[in-house]
PDB file of C-alpha atoms in Angstrom:
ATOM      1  CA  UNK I   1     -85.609  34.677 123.032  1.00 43.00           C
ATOM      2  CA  UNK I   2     -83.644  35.953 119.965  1.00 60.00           C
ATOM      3  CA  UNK I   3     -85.138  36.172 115.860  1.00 94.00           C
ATOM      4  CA  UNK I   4     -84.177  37.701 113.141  1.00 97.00           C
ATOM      5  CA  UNK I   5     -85.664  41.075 111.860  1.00 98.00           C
ATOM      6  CA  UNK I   6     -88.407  39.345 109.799  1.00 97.00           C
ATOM      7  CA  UNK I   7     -88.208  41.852 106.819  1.00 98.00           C
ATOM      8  CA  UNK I   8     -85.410  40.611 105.843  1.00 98.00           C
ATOM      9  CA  UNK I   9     -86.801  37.493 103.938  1.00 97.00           C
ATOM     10  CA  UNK I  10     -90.181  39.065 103.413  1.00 97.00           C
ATOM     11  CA  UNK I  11     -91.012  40.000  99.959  1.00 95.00           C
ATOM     12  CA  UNK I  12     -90.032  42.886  98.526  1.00 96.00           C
ATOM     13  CA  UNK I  13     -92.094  46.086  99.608  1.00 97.00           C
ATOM     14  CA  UNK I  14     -93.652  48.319  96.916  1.00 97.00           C
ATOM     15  CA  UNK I  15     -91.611  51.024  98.424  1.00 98.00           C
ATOM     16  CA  UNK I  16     -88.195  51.293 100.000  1.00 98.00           C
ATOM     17  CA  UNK I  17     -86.001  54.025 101.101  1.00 98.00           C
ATOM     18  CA  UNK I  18     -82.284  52.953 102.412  1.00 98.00           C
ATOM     19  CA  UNK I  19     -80.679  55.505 104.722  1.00 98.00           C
ATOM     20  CA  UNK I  20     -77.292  55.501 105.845  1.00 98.00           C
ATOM     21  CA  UNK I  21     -75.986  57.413 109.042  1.00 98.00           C
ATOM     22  CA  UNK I  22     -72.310  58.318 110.003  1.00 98.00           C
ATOM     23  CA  UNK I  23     -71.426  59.593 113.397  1.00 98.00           C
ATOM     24  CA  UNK I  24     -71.099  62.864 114.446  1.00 95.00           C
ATOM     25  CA  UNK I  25     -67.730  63.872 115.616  1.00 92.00           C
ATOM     26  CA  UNK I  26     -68.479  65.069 118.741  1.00 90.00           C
ATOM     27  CA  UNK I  27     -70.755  62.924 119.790  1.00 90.00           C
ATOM     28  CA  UNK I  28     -69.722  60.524 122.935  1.00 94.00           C
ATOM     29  CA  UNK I  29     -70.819  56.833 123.692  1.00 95.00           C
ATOM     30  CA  UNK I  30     -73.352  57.532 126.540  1.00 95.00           C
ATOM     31  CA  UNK I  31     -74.858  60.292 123.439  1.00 96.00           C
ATOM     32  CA  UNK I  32     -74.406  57.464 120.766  1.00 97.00           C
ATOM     33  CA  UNK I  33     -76.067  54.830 123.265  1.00 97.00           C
ATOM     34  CA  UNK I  34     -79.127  56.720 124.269  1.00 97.00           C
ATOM     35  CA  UNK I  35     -79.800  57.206 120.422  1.00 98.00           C
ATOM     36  CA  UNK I  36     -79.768  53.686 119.669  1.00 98.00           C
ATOM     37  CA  UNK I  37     -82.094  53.368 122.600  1.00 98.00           C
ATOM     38  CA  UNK I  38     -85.042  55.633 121.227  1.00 98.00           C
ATOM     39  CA  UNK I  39     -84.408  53.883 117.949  1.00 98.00           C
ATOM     40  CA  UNK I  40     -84.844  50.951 119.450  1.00 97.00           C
ATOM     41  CA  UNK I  41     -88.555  51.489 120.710  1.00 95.00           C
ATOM     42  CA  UNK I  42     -89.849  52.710 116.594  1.00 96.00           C
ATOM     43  CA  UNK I  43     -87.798  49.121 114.748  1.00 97.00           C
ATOM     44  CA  UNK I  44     -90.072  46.667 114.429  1.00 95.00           C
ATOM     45  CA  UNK I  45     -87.824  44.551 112.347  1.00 96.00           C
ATOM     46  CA  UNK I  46     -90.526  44.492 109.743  1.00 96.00           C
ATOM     47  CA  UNK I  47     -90.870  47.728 108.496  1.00 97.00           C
ATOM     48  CA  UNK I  48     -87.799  49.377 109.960  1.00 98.00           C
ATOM     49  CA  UNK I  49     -84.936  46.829 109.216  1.00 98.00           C
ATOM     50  CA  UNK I  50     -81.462  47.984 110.966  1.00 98.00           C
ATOM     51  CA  UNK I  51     -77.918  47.385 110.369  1.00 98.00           C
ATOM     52  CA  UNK I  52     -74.570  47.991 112.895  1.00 98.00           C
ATOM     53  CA  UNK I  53     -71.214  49.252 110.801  1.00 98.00           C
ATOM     54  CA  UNK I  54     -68.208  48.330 111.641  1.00 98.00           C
ATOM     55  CA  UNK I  55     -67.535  52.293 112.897  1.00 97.00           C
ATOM     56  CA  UNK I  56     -70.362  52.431 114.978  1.00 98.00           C
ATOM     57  CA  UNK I  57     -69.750  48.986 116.913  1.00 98.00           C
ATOM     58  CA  UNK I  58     -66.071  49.790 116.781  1.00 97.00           C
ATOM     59  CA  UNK I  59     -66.190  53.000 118.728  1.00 97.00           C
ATOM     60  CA  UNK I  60     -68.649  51.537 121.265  1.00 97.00           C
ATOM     61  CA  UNK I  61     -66.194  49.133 121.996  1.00 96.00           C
ATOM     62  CA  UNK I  62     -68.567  46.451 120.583  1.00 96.00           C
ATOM     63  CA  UNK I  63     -67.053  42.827 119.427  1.00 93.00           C
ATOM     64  CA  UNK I  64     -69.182  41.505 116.101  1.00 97.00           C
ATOM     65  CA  UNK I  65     -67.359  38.727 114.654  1.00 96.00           C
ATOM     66  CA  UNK I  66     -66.994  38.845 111.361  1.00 97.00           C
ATOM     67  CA  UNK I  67     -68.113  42.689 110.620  1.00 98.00           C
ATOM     68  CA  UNK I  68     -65.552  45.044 109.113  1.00 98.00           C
ATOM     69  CA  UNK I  69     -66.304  47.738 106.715  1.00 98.00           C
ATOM     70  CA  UNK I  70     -65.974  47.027 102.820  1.00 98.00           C
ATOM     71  CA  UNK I  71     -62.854  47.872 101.443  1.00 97.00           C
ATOM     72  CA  UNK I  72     -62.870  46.590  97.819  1.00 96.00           C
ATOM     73  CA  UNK I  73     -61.997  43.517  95.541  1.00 97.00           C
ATOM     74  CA  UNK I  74     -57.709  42.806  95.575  1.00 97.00           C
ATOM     75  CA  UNK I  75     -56.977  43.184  91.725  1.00 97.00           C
ATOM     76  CA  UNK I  76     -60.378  44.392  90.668  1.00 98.00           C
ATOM     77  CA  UNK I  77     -60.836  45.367  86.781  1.00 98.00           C
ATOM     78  CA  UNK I  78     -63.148  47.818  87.449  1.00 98.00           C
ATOM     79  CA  UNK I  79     -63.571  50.838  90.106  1.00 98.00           C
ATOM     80  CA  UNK I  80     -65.450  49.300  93.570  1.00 98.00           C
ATOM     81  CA  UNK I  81     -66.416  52.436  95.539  1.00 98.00           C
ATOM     82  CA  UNK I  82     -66.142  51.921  99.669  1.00 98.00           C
ATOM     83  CA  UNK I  83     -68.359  54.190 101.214  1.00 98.00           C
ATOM     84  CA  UNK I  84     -68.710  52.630 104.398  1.00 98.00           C
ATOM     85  CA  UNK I  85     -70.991  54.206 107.302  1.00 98.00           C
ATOM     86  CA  UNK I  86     -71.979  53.789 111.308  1.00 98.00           C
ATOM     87  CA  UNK I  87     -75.634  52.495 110.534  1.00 98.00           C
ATOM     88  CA  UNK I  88     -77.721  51.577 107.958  1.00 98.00           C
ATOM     89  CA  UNK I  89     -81.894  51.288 108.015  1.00 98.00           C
ATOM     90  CA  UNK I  90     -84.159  50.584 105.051  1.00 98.00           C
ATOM     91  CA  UNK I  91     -87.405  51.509 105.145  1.00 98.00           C
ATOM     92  CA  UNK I  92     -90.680  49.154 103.993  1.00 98.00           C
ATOM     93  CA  UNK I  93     -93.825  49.931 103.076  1.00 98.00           C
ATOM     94  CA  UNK I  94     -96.544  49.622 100.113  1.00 97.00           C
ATOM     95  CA  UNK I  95     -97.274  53.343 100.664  1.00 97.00           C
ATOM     96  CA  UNK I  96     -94.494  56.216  99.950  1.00 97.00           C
ATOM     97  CA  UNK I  97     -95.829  58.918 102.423  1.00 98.00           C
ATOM     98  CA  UNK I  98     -95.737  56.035 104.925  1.00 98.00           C
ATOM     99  CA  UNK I  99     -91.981  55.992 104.168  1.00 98.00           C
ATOM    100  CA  UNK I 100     -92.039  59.738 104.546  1.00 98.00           C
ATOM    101  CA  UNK I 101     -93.007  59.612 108.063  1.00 98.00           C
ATOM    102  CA  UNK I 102     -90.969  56.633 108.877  1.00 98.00           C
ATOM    103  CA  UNK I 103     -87.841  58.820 108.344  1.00 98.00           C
ATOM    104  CA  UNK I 104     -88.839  61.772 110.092  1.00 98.00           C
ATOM    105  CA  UNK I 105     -89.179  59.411 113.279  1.00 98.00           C
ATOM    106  CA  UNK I 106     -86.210  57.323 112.374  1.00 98.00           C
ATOM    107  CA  UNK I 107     -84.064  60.712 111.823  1.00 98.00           C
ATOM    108  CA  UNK I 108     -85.716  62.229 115.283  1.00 98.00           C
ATOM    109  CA  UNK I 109     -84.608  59.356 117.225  1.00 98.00           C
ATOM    110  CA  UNK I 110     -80.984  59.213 115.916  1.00 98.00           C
ATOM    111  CA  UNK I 111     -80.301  62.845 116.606  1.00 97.00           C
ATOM    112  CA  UNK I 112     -78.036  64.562 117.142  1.00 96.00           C
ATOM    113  CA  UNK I 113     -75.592  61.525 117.892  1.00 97.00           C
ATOM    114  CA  UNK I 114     -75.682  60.088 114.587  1.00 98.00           C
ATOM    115  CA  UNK I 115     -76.221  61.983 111.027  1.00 97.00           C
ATOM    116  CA  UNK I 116     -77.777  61.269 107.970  1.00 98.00           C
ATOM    117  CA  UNK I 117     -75.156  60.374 105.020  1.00 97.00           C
ATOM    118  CA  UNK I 118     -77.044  58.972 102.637  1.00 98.00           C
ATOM    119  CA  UNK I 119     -80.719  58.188 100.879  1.00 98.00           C
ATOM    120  CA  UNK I 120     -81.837  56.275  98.388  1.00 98.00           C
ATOM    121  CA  UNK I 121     -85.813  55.802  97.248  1.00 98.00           C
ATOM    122  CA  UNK I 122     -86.419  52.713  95.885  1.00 98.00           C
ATOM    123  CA  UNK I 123     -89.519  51.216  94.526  1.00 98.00           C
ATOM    124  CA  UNK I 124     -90.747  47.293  93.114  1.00 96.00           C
ATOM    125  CA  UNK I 125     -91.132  47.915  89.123  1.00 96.00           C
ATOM    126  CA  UNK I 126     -93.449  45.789  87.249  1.00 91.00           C
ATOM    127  CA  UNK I 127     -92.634  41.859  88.604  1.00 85.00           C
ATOM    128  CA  UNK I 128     -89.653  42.672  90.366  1.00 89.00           C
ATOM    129  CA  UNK I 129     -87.077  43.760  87.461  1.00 94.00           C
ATOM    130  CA  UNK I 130     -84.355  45.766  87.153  1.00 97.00           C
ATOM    131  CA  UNK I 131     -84.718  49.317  84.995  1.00 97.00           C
ATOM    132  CA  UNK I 132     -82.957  47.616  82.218  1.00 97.00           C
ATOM    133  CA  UNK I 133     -86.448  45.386  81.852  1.00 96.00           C
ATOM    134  CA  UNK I 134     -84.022  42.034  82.987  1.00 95.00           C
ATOM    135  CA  UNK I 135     -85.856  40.289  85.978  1.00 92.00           C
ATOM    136  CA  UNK I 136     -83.670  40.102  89.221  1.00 89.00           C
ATOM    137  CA  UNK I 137     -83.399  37.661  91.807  1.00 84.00           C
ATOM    138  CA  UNK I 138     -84.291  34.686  89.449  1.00 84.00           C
ATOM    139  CA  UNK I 139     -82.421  32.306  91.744  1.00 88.00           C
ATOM    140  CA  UNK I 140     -82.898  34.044  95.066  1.00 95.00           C
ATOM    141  CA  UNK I 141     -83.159  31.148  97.731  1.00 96.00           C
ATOM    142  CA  UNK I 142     -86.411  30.549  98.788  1.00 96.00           C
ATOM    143  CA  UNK I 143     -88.160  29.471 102.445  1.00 96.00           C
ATOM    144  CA  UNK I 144     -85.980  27.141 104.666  1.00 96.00           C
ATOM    145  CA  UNK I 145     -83.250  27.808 102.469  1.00 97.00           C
ATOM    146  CA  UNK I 146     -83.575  31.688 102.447  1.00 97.00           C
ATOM    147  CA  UNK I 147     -83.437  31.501 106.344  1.00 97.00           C
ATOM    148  CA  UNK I 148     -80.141  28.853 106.290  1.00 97.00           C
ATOM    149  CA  UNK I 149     -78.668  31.375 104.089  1.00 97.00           C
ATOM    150  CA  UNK I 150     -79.642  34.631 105.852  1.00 98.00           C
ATOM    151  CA  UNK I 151     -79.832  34.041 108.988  1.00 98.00           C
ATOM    152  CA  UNK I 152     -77.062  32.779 111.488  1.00 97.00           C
ATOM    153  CA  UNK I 153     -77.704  31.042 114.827  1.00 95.00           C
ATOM    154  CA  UNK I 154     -78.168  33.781 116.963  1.00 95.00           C
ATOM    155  CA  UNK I 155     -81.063  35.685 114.459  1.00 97.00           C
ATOM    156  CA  UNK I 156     -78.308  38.283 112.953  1.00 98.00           C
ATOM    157  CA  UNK I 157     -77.544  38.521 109.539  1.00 98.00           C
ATOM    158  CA  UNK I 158     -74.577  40.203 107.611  1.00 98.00           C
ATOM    159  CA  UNK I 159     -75.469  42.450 104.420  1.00 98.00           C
ATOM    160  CA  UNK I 160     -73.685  43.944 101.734  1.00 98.00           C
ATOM    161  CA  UNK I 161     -74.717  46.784  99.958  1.00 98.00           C
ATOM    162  CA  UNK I 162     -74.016  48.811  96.587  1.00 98.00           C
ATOM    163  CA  UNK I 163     -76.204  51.588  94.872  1.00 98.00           C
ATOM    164  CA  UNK I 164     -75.468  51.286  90.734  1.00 98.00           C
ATOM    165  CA  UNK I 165     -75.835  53.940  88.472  1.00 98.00           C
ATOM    166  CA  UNK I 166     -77.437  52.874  85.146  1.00 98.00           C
ATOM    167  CA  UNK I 167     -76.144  54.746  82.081  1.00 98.00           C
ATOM    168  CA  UNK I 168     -79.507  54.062  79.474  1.00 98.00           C
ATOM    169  CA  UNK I 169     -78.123  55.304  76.746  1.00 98.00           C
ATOM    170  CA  UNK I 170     -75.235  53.298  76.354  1.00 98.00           C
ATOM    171  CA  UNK I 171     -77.968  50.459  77.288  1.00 98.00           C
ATOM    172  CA  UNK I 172     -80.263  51.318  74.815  1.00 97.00           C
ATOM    173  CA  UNK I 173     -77.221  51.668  71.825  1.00 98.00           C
ATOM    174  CA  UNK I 174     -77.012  48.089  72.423  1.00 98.00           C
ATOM    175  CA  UNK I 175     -78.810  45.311  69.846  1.00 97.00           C
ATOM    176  CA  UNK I 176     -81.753  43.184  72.370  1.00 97.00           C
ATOM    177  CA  UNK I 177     -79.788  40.043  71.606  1.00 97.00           C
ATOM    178  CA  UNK I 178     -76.468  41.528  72.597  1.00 97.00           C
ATOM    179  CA  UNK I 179     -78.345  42.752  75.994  1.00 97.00           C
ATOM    180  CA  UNK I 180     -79.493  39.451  76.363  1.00 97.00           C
ATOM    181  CA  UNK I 181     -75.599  38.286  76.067  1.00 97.00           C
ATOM    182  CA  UNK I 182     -74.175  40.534  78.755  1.00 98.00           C
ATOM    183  CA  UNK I 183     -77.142  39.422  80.867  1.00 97.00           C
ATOM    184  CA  UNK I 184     -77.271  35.492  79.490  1.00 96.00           C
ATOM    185  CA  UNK I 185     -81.107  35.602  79.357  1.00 96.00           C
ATOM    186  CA  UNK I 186     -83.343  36.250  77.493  1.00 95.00           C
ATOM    187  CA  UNK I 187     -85.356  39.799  78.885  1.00 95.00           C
ATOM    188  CA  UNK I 188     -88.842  38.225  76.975  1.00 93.00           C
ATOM    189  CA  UNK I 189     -89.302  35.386  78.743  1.00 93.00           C
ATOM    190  CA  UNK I 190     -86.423  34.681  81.390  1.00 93.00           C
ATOM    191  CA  UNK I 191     -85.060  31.995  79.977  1.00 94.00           C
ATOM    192  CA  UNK I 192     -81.293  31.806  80.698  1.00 93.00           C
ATOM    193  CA  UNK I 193     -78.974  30.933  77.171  1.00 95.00           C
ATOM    194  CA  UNK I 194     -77.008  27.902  76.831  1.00 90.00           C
ATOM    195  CA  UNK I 195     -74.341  29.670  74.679  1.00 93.00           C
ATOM    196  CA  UNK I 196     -74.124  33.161  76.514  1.00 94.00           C
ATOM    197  CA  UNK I 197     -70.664  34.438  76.810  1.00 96.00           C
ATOM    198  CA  UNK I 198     -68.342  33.690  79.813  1.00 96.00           C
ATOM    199  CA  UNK I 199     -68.538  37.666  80.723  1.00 97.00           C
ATOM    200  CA  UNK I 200     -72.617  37.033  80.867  1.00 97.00           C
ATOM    201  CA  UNK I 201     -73.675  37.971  84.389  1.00 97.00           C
ATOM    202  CA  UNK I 202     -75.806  35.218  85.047  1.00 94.00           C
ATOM    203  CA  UNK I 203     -72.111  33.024  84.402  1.00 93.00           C
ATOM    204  CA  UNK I 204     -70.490  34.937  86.741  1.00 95.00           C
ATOM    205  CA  UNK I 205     -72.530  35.087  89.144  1.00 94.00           C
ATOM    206  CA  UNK I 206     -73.765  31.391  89.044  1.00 92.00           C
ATOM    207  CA  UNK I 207     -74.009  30.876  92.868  1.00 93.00           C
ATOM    208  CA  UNK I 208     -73.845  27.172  93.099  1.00 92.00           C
ATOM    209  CA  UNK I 209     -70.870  27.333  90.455  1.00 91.00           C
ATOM    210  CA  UNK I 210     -68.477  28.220  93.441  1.00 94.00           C
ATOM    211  CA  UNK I 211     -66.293  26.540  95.998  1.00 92.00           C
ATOM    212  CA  UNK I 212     -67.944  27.104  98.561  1.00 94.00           C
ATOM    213  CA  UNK I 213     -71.561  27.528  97.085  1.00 94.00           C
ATOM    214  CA  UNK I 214     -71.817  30.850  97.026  1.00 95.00           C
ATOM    215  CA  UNK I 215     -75.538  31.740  97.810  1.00 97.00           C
ATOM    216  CA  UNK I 216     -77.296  34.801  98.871  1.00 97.00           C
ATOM    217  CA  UNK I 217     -80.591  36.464  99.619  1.00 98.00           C
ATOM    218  CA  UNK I 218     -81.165  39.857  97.079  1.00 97.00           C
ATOM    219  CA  UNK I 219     -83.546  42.118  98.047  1.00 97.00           C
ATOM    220  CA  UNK I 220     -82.337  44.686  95.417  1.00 97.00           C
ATOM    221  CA  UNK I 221     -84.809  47.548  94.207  1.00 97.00           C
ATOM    222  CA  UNK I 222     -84.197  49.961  91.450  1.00 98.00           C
ATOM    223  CA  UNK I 223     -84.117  53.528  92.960  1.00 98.00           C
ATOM    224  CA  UNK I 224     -83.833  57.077  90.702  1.00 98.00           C
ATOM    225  CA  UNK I 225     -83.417  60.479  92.041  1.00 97.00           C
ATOM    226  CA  UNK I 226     -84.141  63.497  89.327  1.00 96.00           C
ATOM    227  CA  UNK I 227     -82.444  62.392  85.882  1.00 96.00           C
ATOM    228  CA  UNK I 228     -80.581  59.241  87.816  1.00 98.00           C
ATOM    229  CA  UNK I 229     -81.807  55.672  88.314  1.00 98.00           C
ATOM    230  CA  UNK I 230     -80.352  52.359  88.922  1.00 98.00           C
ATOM    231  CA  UNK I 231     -79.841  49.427  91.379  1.00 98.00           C
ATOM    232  CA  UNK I 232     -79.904  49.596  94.837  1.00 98.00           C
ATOM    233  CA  UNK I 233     -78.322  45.666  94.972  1.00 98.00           C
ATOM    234  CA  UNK I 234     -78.819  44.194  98.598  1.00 98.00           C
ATOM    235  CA  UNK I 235     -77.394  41.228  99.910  1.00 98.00           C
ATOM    236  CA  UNK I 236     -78.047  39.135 103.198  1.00 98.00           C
ATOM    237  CA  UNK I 237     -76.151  36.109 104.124  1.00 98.00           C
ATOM    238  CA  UNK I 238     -74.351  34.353 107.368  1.00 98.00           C
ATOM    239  CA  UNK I 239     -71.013  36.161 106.211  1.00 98.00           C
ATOM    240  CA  UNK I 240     -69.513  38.416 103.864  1.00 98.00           C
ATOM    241  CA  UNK I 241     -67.672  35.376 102.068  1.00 97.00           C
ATOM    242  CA  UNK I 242     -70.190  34.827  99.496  1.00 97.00           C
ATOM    243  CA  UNK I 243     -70.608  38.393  98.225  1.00 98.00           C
ATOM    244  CA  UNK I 244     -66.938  38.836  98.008  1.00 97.00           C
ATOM    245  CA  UNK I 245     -66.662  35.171  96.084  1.00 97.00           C
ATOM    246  CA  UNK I 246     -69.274  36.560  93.477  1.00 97.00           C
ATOM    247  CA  UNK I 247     -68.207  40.344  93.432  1.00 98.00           C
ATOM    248  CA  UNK I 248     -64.346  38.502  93.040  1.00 97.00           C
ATOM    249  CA  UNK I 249     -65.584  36.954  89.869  1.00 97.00           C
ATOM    250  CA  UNK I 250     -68.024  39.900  88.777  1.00 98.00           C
ATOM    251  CA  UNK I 251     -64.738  42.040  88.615  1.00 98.00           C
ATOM    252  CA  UNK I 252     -62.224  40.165  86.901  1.00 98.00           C
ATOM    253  CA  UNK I 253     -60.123  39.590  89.491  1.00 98.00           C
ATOM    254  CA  UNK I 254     -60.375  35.907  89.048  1.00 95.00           C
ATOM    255  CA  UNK I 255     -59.759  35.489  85.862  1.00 95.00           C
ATOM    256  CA  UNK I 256     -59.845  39.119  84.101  1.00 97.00           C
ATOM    257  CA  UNK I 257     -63.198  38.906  82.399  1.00 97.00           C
ATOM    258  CA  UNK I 258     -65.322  41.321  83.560  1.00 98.00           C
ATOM    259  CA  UNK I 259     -68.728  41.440  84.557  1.00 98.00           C
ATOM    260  CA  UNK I 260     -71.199  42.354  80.959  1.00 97.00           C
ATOM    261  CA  UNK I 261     -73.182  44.638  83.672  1.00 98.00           C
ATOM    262  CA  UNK I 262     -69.896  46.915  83.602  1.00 98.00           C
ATOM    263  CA  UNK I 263     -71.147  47.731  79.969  1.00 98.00           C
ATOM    264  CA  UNK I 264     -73.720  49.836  81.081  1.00 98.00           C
ATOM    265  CA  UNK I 265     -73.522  50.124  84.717  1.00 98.00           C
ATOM    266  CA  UNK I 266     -71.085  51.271  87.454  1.00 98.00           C
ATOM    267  CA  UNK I 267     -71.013  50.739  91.477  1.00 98.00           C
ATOM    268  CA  UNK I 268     -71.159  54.411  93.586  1.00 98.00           C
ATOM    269  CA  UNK I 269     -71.321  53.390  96.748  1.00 98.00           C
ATOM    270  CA  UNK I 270     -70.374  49.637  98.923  1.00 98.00           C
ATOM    271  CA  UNK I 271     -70.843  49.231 102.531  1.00 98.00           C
ATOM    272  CA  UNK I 272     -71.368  46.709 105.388  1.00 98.00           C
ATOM    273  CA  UNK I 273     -73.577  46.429 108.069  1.00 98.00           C
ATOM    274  CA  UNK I 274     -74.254  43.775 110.601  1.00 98.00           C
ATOM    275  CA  UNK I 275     -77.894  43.018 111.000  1.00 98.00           C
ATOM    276  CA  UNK I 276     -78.644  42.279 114.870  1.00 98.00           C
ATOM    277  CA  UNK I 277     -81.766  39.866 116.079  1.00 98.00           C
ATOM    278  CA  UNK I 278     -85.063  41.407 117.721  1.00 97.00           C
ATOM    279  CA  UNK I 279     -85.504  40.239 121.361  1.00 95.00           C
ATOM    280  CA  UNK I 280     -88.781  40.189 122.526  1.00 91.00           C
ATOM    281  CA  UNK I 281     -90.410  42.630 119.952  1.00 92.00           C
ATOM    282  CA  UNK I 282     -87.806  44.854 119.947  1.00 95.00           C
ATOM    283  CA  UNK I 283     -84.353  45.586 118.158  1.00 97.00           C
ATOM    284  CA  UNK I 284     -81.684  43.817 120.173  1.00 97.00           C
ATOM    285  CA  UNK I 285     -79.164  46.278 122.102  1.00 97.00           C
ATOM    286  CA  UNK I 286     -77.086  43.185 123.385  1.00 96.00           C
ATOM    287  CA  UNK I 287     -74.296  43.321 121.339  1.00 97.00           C
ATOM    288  CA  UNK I 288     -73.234  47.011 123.302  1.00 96.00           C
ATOM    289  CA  UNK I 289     -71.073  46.912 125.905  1.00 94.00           C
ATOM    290  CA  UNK I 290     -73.068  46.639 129.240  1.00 83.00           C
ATOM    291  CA  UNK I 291     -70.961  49.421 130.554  1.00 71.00           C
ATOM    292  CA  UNK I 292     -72.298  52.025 128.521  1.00 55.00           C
ATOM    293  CA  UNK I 293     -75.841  50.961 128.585  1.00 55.00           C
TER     294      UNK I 293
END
């Protein structure tokens, strides 16, 4: 029997670090394969959540409908990085050095088919806000919902995600009521503002505003790295269609009003990964070709 990796719609860890892998060149399936295989015995789905790129189930001859790699917004306003890799795995735990030794195993298992491209730490800061002090997730599905918007029939899920770089100071050159504008609420208490402009994010972003609804489950952390910090935004839903509805709006390609995050923030990175089901405790292998398994 087939579920979903249950971190997925668990809350939010107080620690989290995302790792992206690319292939190695000259690395074959049967290599690729075996590595997937000793990955498979350390993901529990919980604390090790796992996602399939379009690359890596491409060149294992693999057939995910519905997974592609990100490749940008059609008459974006702004610059949409696509950075997209062979697999993605983000760490959970309320303890760092438990993180620590989570990627030493994670990194043992995957070599030397597949290498590592990218980290980002992450941690949960105060009740779950953003650097800029602006809660996130305020109308994150919850429950049943969560799991109809998550999860598809089979236990996989498809997630989008983006690592923003904050720039403070042009945040903090900015009055608290025209932050609270580009955001559209209110940072002391939540509240969301009747009369917030139609660039405020919360506006375009609105995820019952679109046609389809548009909904999605965020399990975005802030990350920072040395002098750098921002947003590591994650995404889980059935399809890509709802990111790409929002991200559509968020960069004036609908209607050329950008985004008010653009003010102070910019995307480096945007990939997308295919999230397969556990089966029977473990990370499900199913969706490889039997003839290289």
């Amino acid at each position: 029997m087939s579920d979903h990796q249950p971190g997925i719609l668990q809350p939010l860890p107080a620690h989290a670090t995302y790792l992206q892998f690319d292939l190695q060149p000259e690395s074959d399936r049967a290599e690729v394969v075996a590595a997937l295989q000793r990955l498979q015995t350390v993901v529990d789905g919980n604390h090790i959540v796992v996602g399939v790129g379009a690359r890596l189930s491409t060149f294992l001859g693999a057939n995910i409908e519905g997974l592609r790699d990100f490749s940008g917004i059609a008459e974006s306003q702004v610059n949409l990085p696509s950075t997209p890799g062979a697999l993605w795995i983000w760490l959970r735990d309320n303890e760092r050095g438990t993180l620590v030794q989570q990627q030493r195993i994670v990194q043992q298992a995957l070599a030397p088919a597949l290498t590592l491209q990218q980290q980002v730490d992450a941690f949960k800061y105060a009740d779950g806000r953003d650097l800029s002090g602006y809660e996130d997730g305020t109308e994150n599905p919850q429950d049943t919902h969560a799991l109809a918007v998550a999860i598809d029939a089979n236990g996989g899920s498809y997630v989008a995600v983006q690592q923003w770089l904050h720039h403070f100071d042009k945040l903090a050159a900015m009055s608290r009521e025209a932050q609270d504008n580009m955001i559209g609420r209110r940072q002391s208490d939540n509240e969301e503002l009747d009369d917030a402009p139609a660039s405020a994010h919360v506006k375009r972003t609105a995820q019952e505003d679109f046609e389809p609804e548009a909904f999605v489950v965020r399990r975005s952390m802030p990350w920072s790295a040395g002098a750098d910090a921002g947003f590591y935004f994650v995404a889980f839903a059935t399809s890509f269609q709802a990111f790409e509805a929002q991200l559509r709006r968020m960069s004036g390609a609908e209607d050329g009003i950008t985004d008010g995050l653009f003010q102070f923030t910019e995307p480096l990175t945007g990939a997308y990964f295919w999230c397969p089901p556990m089966k029977e405790a473990q990370l499900s292998l199913d969706w490889i070709p039997t003839s290289f398994v």
